[in-house]
Short mmCIF file of the N, C-alpha and C atoms (twelve columns), coordinates in Angstrom:
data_MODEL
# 
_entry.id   MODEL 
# 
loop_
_atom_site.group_PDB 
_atom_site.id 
_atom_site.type_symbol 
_atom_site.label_atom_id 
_atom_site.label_alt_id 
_atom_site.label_comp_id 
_atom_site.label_asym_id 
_atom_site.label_seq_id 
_atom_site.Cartn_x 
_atom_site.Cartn_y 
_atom_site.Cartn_z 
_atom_site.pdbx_PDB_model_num 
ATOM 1   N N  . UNK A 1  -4.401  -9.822  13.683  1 
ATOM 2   C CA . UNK A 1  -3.704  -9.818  12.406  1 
ATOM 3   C C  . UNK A 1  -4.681  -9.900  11.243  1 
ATOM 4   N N  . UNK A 2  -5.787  -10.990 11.334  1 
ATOM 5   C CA . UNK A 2  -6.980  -10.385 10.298  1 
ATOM 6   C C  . UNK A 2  -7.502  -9.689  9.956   1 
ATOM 7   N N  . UNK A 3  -7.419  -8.223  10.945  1 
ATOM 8   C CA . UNK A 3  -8.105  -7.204  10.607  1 
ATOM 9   C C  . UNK A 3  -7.227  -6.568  9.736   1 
ATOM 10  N N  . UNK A 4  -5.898  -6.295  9.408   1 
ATOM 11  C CA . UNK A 4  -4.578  -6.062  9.049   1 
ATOM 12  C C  . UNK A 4  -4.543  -6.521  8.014   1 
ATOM 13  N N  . UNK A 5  -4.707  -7.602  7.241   1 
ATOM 14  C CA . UNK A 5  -5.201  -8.488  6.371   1 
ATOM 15  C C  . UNK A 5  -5.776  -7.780  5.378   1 
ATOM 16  N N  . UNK A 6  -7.264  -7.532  6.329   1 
ATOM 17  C CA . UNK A 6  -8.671  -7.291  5.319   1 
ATOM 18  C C  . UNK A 6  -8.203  -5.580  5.133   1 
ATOM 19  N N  . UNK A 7  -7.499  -5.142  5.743   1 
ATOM 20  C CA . UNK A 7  -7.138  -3.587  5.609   1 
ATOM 21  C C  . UNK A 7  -6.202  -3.348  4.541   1 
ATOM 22  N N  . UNK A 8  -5.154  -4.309  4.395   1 
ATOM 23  C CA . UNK A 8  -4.211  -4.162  3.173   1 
ATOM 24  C C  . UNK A 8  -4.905  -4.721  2.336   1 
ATOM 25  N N  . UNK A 9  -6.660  -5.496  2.101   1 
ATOM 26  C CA . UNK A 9  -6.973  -6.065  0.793   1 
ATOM 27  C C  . UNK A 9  -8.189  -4.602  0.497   1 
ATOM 28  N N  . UNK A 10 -8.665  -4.398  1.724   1 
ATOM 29  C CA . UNK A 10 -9.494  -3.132  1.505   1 
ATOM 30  C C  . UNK A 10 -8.589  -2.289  0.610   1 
ATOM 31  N N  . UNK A 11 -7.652  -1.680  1.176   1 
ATOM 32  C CA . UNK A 11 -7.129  -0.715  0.462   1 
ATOM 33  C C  . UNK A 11 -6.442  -0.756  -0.953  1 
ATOM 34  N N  . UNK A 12 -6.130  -2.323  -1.186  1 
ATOM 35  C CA . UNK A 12 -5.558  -2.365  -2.358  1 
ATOM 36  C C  . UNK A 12 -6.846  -2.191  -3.927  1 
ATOM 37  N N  . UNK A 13 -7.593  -2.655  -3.042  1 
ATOM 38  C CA . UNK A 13 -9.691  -2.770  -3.775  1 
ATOM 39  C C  . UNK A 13 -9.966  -1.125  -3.994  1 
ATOM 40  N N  . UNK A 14 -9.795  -0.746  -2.907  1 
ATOM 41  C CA . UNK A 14 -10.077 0.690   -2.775  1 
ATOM 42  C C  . UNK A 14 -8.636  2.035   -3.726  1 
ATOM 43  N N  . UNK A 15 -7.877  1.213   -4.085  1 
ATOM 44  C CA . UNK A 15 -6.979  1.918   -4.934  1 
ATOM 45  C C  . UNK A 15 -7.463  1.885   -6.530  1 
ATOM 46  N N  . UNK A 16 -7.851  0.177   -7.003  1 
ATOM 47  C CA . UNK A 16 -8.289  -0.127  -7.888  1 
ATOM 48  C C  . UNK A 16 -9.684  0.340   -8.614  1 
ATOM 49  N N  . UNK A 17 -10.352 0.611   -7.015  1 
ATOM 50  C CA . UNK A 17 -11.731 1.423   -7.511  1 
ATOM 51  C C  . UNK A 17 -11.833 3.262   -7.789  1 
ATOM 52  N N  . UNK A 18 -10.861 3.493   -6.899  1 
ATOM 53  C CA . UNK A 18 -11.315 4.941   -6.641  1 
ATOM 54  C C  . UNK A 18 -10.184 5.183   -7.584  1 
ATOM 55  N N  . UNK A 19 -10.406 5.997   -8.560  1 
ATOM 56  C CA . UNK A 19 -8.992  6.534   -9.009  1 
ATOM 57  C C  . UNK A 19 -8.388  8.129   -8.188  1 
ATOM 58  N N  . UNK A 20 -9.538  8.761   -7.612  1 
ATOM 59  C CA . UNK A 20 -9.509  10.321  -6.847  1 
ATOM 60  C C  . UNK A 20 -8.442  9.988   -5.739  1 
ATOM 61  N N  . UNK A 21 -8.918  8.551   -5.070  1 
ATOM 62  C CA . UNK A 21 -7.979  8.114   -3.791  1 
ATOM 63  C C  . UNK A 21 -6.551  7.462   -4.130  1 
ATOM 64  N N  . UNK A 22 -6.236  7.118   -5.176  1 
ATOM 65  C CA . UNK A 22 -5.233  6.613   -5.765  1 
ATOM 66  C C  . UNK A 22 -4.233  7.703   -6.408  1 
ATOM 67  N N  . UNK A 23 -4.730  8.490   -6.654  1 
ATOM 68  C CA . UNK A 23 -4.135  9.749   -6.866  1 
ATOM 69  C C  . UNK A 23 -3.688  10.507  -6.074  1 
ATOM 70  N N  . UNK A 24 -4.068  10.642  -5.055  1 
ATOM 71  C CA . UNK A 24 -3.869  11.028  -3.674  1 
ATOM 72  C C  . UNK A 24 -2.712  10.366  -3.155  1 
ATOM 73  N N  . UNK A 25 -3.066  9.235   -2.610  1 
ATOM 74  C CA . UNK A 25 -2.244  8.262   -2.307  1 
ATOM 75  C C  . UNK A 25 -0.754  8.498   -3.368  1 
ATOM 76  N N  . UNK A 26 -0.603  8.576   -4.308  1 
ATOM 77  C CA . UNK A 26 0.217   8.690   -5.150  1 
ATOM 78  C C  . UNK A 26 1.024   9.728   -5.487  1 
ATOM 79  N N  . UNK A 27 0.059   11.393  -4.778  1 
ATOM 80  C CA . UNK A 27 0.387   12.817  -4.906  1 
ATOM 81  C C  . UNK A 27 1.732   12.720  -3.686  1 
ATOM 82  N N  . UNK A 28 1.890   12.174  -2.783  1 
ATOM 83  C CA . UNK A 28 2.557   12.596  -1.661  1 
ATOM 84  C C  . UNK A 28 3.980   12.387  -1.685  1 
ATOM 85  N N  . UNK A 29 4.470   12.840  -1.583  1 
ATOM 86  C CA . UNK A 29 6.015   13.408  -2.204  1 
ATOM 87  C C  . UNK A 29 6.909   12.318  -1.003  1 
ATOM 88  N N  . UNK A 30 6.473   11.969  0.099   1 
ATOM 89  C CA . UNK A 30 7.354   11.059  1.264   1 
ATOM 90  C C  . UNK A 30 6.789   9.754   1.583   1 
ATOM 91  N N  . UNK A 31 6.836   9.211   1.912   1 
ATOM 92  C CA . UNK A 31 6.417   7.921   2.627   1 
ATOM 93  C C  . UNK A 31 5.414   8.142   3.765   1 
ATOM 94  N N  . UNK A 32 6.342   9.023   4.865   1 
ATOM 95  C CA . UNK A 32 5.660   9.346   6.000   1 
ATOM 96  C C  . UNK A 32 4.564   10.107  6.024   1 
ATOM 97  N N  . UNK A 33 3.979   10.709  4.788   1 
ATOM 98  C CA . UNK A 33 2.828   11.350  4.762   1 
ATOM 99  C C  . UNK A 33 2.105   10.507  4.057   1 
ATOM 100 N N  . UNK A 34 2.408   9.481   3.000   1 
ATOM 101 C CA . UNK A 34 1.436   8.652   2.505   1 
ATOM 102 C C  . UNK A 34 0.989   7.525   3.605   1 
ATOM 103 N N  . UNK A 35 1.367   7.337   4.817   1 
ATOM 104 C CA . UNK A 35 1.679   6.354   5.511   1 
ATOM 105 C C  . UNK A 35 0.161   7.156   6.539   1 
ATOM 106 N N  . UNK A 36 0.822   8.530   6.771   1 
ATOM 107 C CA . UNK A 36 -0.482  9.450   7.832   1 
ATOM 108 C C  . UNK A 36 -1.719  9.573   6.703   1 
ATOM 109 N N  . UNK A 37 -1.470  10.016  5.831   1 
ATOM 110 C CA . UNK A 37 -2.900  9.541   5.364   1 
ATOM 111 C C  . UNK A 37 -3.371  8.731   5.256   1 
ATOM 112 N N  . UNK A 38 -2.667  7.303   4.994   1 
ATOM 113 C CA . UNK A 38 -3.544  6.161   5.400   1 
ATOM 114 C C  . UNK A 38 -3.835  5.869   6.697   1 
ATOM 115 N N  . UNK A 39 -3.465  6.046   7.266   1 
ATOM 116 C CA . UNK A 39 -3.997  5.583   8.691   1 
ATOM 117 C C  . UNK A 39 -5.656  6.780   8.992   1 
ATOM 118 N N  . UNK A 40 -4.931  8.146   8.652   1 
ATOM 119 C CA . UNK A 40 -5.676  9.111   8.783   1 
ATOM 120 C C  . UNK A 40 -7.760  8.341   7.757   1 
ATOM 121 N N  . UNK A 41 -7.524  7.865   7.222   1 
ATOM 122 C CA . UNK A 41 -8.223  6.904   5.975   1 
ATOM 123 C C  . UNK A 41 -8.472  5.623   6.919   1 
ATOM 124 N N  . UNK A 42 -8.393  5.221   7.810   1 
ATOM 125 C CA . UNK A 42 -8.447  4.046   8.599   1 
ATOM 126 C C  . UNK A 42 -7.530  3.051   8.056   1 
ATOM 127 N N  . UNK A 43 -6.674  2.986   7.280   1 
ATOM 128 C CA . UNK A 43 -6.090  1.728   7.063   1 
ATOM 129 C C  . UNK A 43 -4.957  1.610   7.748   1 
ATOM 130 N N  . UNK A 44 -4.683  0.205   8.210   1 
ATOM 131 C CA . UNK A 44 -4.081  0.052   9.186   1 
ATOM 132 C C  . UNK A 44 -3.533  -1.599  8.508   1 
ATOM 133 N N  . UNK A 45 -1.935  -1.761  8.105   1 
ATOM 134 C CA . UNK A 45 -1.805  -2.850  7.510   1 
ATOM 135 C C  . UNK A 45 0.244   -3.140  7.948   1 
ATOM 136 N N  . UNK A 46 0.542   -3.898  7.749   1 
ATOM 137 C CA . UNK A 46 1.790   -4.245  7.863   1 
ATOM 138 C C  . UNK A 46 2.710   -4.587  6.520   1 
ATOM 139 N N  . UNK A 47 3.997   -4.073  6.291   1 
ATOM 140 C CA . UNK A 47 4.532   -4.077  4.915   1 
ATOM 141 C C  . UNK A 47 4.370   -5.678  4.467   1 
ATOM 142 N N  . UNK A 48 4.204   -6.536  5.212   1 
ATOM 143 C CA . UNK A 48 4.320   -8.207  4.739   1 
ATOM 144 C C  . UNK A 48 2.872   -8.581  4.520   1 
ATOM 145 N N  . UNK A 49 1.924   -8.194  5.136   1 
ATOM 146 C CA . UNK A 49 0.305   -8.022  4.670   1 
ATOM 147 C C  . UNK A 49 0.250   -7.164  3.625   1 
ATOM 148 N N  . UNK A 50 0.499   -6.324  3.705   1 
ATOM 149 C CA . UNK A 50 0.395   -5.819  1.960   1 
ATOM 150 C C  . UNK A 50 0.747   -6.406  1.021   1 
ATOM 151 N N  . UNK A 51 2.488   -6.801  1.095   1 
ATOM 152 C CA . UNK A 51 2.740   -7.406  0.334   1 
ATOM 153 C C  . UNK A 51 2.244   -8.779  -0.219  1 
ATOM 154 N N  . UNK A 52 1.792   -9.695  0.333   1 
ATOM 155 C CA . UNK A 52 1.239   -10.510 0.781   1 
ATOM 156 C C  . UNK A 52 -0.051  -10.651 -0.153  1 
ATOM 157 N N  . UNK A 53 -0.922  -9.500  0.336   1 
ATOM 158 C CA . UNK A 53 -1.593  -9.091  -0.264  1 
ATOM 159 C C  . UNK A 53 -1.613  -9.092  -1.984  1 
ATOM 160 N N  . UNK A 54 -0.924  -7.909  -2.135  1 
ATOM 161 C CA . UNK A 54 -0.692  -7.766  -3.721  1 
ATOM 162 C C  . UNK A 54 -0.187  -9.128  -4.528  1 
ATOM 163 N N  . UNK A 55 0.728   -9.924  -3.907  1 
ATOM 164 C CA . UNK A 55 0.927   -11.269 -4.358  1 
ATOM 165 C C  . UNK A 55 0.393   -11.732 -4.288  1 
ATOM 166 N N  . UNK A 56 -0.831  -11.964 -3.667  1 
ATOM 167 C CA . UNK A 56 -2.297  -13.235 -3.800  1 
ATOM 168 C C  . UNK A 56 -3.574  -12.606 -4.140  1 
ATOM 169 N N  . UNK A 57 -3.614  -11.399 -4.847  1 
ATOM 170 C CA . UNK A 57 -4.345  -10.627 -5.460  1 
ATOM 171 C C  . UNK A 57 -4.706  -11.038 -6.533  1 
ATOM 172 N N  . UNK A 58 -5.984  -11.734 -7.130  1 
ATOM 173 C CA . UNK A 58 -6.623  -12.295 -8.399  1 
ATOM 174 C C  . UNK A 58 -5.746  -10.971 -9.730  1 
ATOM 175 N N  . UNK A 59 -6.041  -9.928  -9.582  1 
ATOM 176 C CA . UNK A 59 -5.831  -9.315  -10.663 1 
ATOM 177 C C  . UNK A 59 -4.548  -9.109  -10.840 1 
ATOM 178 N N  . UNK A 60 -3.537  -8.132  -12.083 1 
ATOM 179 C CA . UNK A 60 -2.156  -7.682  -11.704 1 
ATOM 180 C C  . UNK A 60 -2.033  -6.371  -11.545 1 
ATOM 181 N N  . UNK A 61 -1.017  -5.576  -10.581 1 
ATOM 182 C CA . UNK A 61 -0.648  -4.960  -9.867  1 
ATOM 183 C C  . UNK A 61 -1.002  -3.478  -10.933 1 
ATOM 184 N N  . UNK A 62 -1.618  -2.496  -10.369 1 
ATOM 185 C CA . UNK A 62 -1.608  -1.120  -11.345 1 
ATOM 186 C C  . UNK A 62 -0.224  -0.296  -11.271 1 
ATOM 187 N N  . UNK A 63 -0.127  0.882   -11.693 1 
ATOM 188 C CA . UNK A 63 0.971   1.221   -11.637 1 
ATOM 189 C C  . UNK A 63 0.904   2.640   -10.214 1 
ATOM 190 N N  . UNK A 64 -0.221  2.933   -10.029 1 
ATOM 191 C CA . UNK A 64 -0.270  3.460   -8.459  1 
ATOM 192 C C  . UNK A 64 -0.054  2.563   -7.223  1 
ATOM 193 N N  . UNK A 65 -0.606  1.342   -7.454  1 
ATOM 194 C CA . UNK A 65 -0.098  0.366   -6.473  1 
ATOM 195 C C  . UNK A 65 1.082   -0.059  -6.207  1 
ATOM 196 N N  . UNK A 66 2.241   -0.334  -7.265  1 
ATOM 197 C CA . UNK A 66 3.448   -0.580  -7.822  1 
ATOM 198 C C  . UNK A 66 4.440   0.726   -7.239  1 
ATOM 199 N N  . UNK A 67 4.173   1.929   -7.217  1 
ATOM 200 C CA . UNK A 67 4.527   2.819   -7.032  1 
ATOM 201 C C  . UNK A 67 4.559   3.375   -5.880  1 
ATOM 202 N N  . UNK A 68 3.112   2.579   -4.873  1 
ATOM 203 C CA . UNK A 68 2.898   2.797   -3.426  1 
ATOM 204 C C  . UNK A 68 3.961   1.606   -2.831  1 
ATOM 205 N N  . UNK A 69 4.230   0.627   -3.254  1 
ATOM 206 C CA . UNK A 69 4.790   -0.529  -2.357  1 
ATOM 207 C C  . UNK A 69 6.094   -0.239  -2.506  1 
ATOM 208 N N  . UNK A 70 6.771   0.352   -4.176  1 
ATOM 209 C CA . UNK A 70 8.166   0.804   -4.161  1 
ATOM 210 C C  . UNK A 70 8.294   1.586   -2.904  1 
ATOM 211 N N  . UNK A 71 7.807   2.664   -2.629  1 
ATOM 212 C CA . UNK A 71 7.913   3.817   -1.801  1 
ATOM 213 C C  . UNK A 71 8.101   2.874   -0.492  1 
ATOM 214 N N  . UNK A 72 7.057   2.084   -0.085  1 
ATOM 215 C CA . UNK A 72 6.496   1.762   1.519   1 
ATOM 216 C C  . UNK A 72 8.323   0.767   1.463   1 
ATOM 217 N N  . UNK A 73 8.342   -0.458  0.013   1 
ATOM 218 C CA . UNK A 73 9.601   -1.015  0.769   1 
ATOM 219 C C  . UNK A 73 10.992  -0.130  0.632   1 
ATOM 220 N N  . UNK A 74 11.237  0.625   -0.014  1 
ATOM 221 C CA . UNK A 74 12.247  1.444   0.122   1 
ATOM 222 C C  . UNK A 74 12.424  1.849   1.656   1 
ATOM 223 N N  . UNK A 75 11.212  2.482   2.500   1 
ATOM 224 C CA . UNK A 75 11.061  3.266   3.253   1 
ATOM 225 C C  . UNK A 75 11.424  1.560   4.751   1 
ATOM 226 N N  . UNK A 76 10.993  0.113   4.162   1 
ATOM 227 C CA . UNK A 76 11.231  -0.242  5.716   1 
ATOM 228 C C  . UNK A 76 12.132  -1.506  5.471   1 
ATOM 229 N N  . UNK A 77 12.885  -1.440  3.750   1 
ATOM 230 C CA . UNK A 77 14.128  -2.157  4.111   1 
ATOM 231 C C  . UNK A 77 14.830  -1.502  3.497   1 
ATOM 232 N N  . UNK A 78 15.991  -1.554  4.386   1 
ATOM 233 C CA . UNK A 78 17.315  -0.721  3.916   1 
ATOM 234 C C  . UNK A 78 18.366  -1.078  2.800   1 
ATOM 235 N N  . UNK A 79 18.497  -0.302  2.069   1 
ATOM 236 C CA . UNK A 79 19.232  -1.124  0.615   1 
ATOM 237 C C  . UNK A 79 20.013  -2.067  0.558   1 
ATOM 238 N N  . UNK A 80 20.935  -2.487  1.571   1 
ATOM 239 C CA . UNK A 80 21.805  -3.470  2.273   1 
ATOM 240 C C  . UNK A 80 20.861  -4.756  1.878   1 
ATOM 241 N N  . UNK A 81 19.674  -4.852  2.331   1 
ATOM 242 C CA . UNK A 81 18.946  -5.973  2.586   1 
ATOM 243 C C  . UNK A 81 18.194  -6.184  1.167   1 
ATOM 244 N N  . UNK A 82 18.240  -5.317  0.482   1 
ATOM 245 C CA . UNK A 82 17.639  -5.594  -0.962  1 
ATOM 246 C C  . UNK A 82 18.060  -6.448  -2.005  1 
# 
């Protein structure tokens, strides 16, 4: 689970730094392809480690990041549960 961890803090670092990869990340019209490119990218993280993540994150949230987690929780809780 630590590696999972350091993968949803990698990538959230790696959104904040790269703007080329954040854009990317951000270009993809579904979930399920922003989801294969990350993995395709090595990241490998769980929606509650991310989240997790972004909530114990020193800085506040950008609006590509904001926009990636809308997508990811839309995509793994169902509106019922919202």
């Amino acid at each position: 689970m630590k590696m999972s961890i350091e993968s949803a803090r990698s990538f959230i670092l790696r959104m904040r730094s790269d703007a080329e990869f954040a854009n990317t990340v951000a270009s993809f019209l579904d979930t399920e392809s922003q989801l294969s490119f990350l993995s395709s990218a090595g990241y490998f993280f769980t929606l509650e480690e991310f989240t997790n993540e972004m909530m114990n994150h020193e800085n506040h949230i950008t609006d590509e990041e904001l926009h990636f987690s809308a997508r990811i929780v839309n995509k793994y809780i169902p509106s019922r549960e919202r």
